[in-house]
Amino acid sequence: MTDTDRKIEHAARAFTETGTALWIAMLAKLEATNPELAAKIAQCLDRGERMVIAIETDLHRPTIWWATINDQGQLRRIMTVADAGVPLQ
């Protein structure tokens, strides 16, 4: 395994851990602020849709998208965290 491979593996594990914590926190916020939408999300998951956390890699304004995706690859955005952190260098 190369140094680059190790960096990728380490970053991927950290991304998974942090992404999981992020969507759990986002779901808790949604349940508190919009329980009807939270219930609709639960229905989507019951139908087999999956959760997606994605980073829009705009160098000046990184954004995080939280969505569901179905088997046809259709995304349904749930929540967006705009200006997610410092701009990328």
mmCIF file of C-alpha atoms in Angstrom:
data_model
loop_
_atom_site.group_PDB
_atom_site.id
_atom_site.type_symbol
_atom_site.label_atom_id
_atom_site.label_comp_id
_atom_site.label_asym_id
_atom_site.label_seq_id
_atom_site.Cartn_x
_atom_site.Cartn_y
_atom_site.Cartn_z
ATOM 1 C CA MET A 1 0.000 0.000 0.000
ATOM 2 C CA THR A 2 1.397 3.364 -1.000
ATOM 3 C CA ASP A 3 1.417 6.481 1.141
ATOM 4 C CA THR A 4 -1.307 7.936 -1.082
ATOM 5 C CA ASP A 5 -3.429 4.810 -0.594
ATOM 6 C CA ARG A 6 -3.023 5.122 3.180
ATOM 7 C CA LYS A 7 -4.050 8.786 3.056
ATOM 8 C CA ILE A 8 -7.138 7.901 1.019
ATOM 9 C CA GLU A 9 -8.083 5.070 3.368
ATOM 10 C CA HIS A 10 -7.595 7.256 6.456
ATOM 11 C CA ALA A 11 -9.577 10.157 4.968
ATOM 12 C CA ALA A 12 -12.366 7.827 3.793
ATOM 13 C CA ARG A 13 -12.754 6.354 7.272
ATOM 14 C CA ALA A 14 -12.797 9.830 8.834
ATOM 15 C CA PHE A 15 -15.319 11.021 6.217
ATOM 16 C CA THR A 16 -17.612 8.079 6.977
ATOM 17 C CA GLU A 17 -17.451 8.675 10.721
ATOM 18 C CA THR A 18 -17.984 12.416 10.417
ATOM 19 C CA GLY A 19 -20.649 12.059 7.728
ATOM 20 C CA THR A 20 -22.604 9.672 9.923
ATOM 21 C CA ALA A 21 -22.456 12.085 12.853
ATOM 22 C CA LEU A 22 -23.523 14.898 10.513
ATOM 23 C CA TRP A 23 -26.628 13.218 9.120
ATOM 24 C CA ILE A 24 -27.693 12.048 12.590
ATOM 25 C CA ALA A 25 -27.445 15.661 13.816
ATOM 26 C CA MET A 26 -29.250 16.945 10.718
ATOM 27 C CA LEU A 27 -32.038 14.407 11.243
ATOM 28 C CA ALA A 28 -32.393 15.451 14.891
ATOM 29 C CA LYS A 29 -32.665 19.091 13.798
ATOM 30 C CA LEU A 30 -35.225 18.174 11.151
ATOM 31 C CA GLU A 31 -37.277 16.141 13.626
ATOM 32 C CA ALA A 32 -37.349 19.175 15.934
ATOM 33 C CA THR A 33 -38.103 21.779 13.263
ATOM 34 C CA ASN A 34 -40.162 19.846 10.702
ATOM 35 C CA PRO A 35 -41.472 16.502 12.009
ATOM 36 C CA GLU A 36 -43.687 16.017 8.941
ATOM 37 C CA LEU A 37 -40.679 16.123 6.616
ATOM 38 C CA ALA A 38 -38.738 13.825 8.954
ATOM 39 C CA ALA A 39 -41.635 11.340 8.724
ATOM 40 C CA LYS A 40 -41.596 11.566 4.904
ATOM 41 C CA ILE A 41 -37.870 10.808 4.935
ATOM 42 C CA ALA A 42 -38.531 7.735 7.076
ATOM 43 C CA GLN A 43 -41.107 6.619 4.489
ATOM 44 C CA CYS A 44 -38.557 7.060 1.675
ATOM 45 C CA LEU A 45 -36.052 4.947 3.586
ATOM 46 C CA ASP A 46 -38.726 2.299 4.205
ATOM 47 C CA ARG A 47 -39.285 2.171 0.415
ATOM 48 C CA GLY A 48 -35.606 1.379 -0.085
ATOM 49 C CA GLU A 49 -34.128 4.792 -0.815
ATOM 50 C CA ARG A 50 -30.712 5.450 0.667
ATOM 51 C CA MET A 51 -29.149 8.455 2.371
ATOM 52 C CA VAL A 52 -26.462 10.469 0.609
ATOM 53 C CA ILE A 53 -24.087 13.026 2.093
ATOM 54 C CA ALA A 54 -22.184 14.837 -0.639
ATOM 55 C CA ILE A 55 -19.688 17.660 -0.761
ATOM 56 C CA GLU A 56 -19.971 20.194 -3.547
ATOM 57 C CA THR A 57 -16.338 21.078 -4.036
ATOM 58 C CA ASP A 58 -16.645 24.722 -4.985
ATOM 59 C CA LEU A 59 -13.240 26.143 -4.074
ATOM 60 C CA HIS A 60 -14.735 29.341 -2.676
ATOM 61 C CA ARG A 61 -17.939 28.041 -1.118
ATOM 62 C CA PRO A 62 -17.888 24.338 -0.216
ATOM 63 C CA THR A 63 -21.411 23.048 0.386
ATOM 64 C CA ILE A 64 -22.741 19.845 1.924
ATOM 65 C CA TRP A 65 -25.861 18.224 0.476
ATOM 66 C CA TRP A 66 -27.990 15.716 2.366
ATOM 67 C CA ALA A 67 -30.364 13.765 0.148
ATOM 68 C CA THR A 68 -32.027 10.455 -0.502
ATOM 69 C CA ILE A 69 -31.341 8.487 -3.677
ATOM 70 C CA ASN A 70 -33.485 5.788 -5.253
ATOM 71 C CA ASP A 71 -32.542 2.852 -7.489
ATOM 72 C CA GLN A 72 -32.895 5.048 -10.589
ATOM 73 C CA GLY A 73 -30.255 7.427 -9.259
ATOM 74 C CA GLN A 74 -32.716 10.238 -8.577
ATOM 75 C CA LEU A 75 -31.634 12.490 -5.717
ATOM 76 C CA ARG A 76 -34.081 14.292 -3.461
ATOM 77 C CA ARG A 77 -32.424 17.014 -1.468
ATOM 78 C CA ILE A 78 -33.378 17.175 2.199
ATOM 79 C CA MET A 79 -31.055 19.806 3.600
ATOM 80 C CA THR A 80 -28.108 21.911 2.459
ATOM 81 C CA VAL A 81 -25.299 23.292 4.586
ATOM 82 C CA ALA A 82 -24.018 26.220 2.532
ATOM 83 C CA ASP A 83 -20.564 27.661 3.150
ATOM 84 C CA ALA A 84 -19.630 24.490 5.004
ATOM 85 C CA GLY A 85 -16.353 25.442 6.557
ATOM 86 C CA VAL A 86 -13.468 27.445 5.273
ATOM 87 C CA PRO A 87 -12.884 27.848 1.546
ATOM 88 C CA LEU A 88 -10.651 25.188 0.052
ATOM 89 C CA GLN A 89 -7.147 26.234 -0.903
#
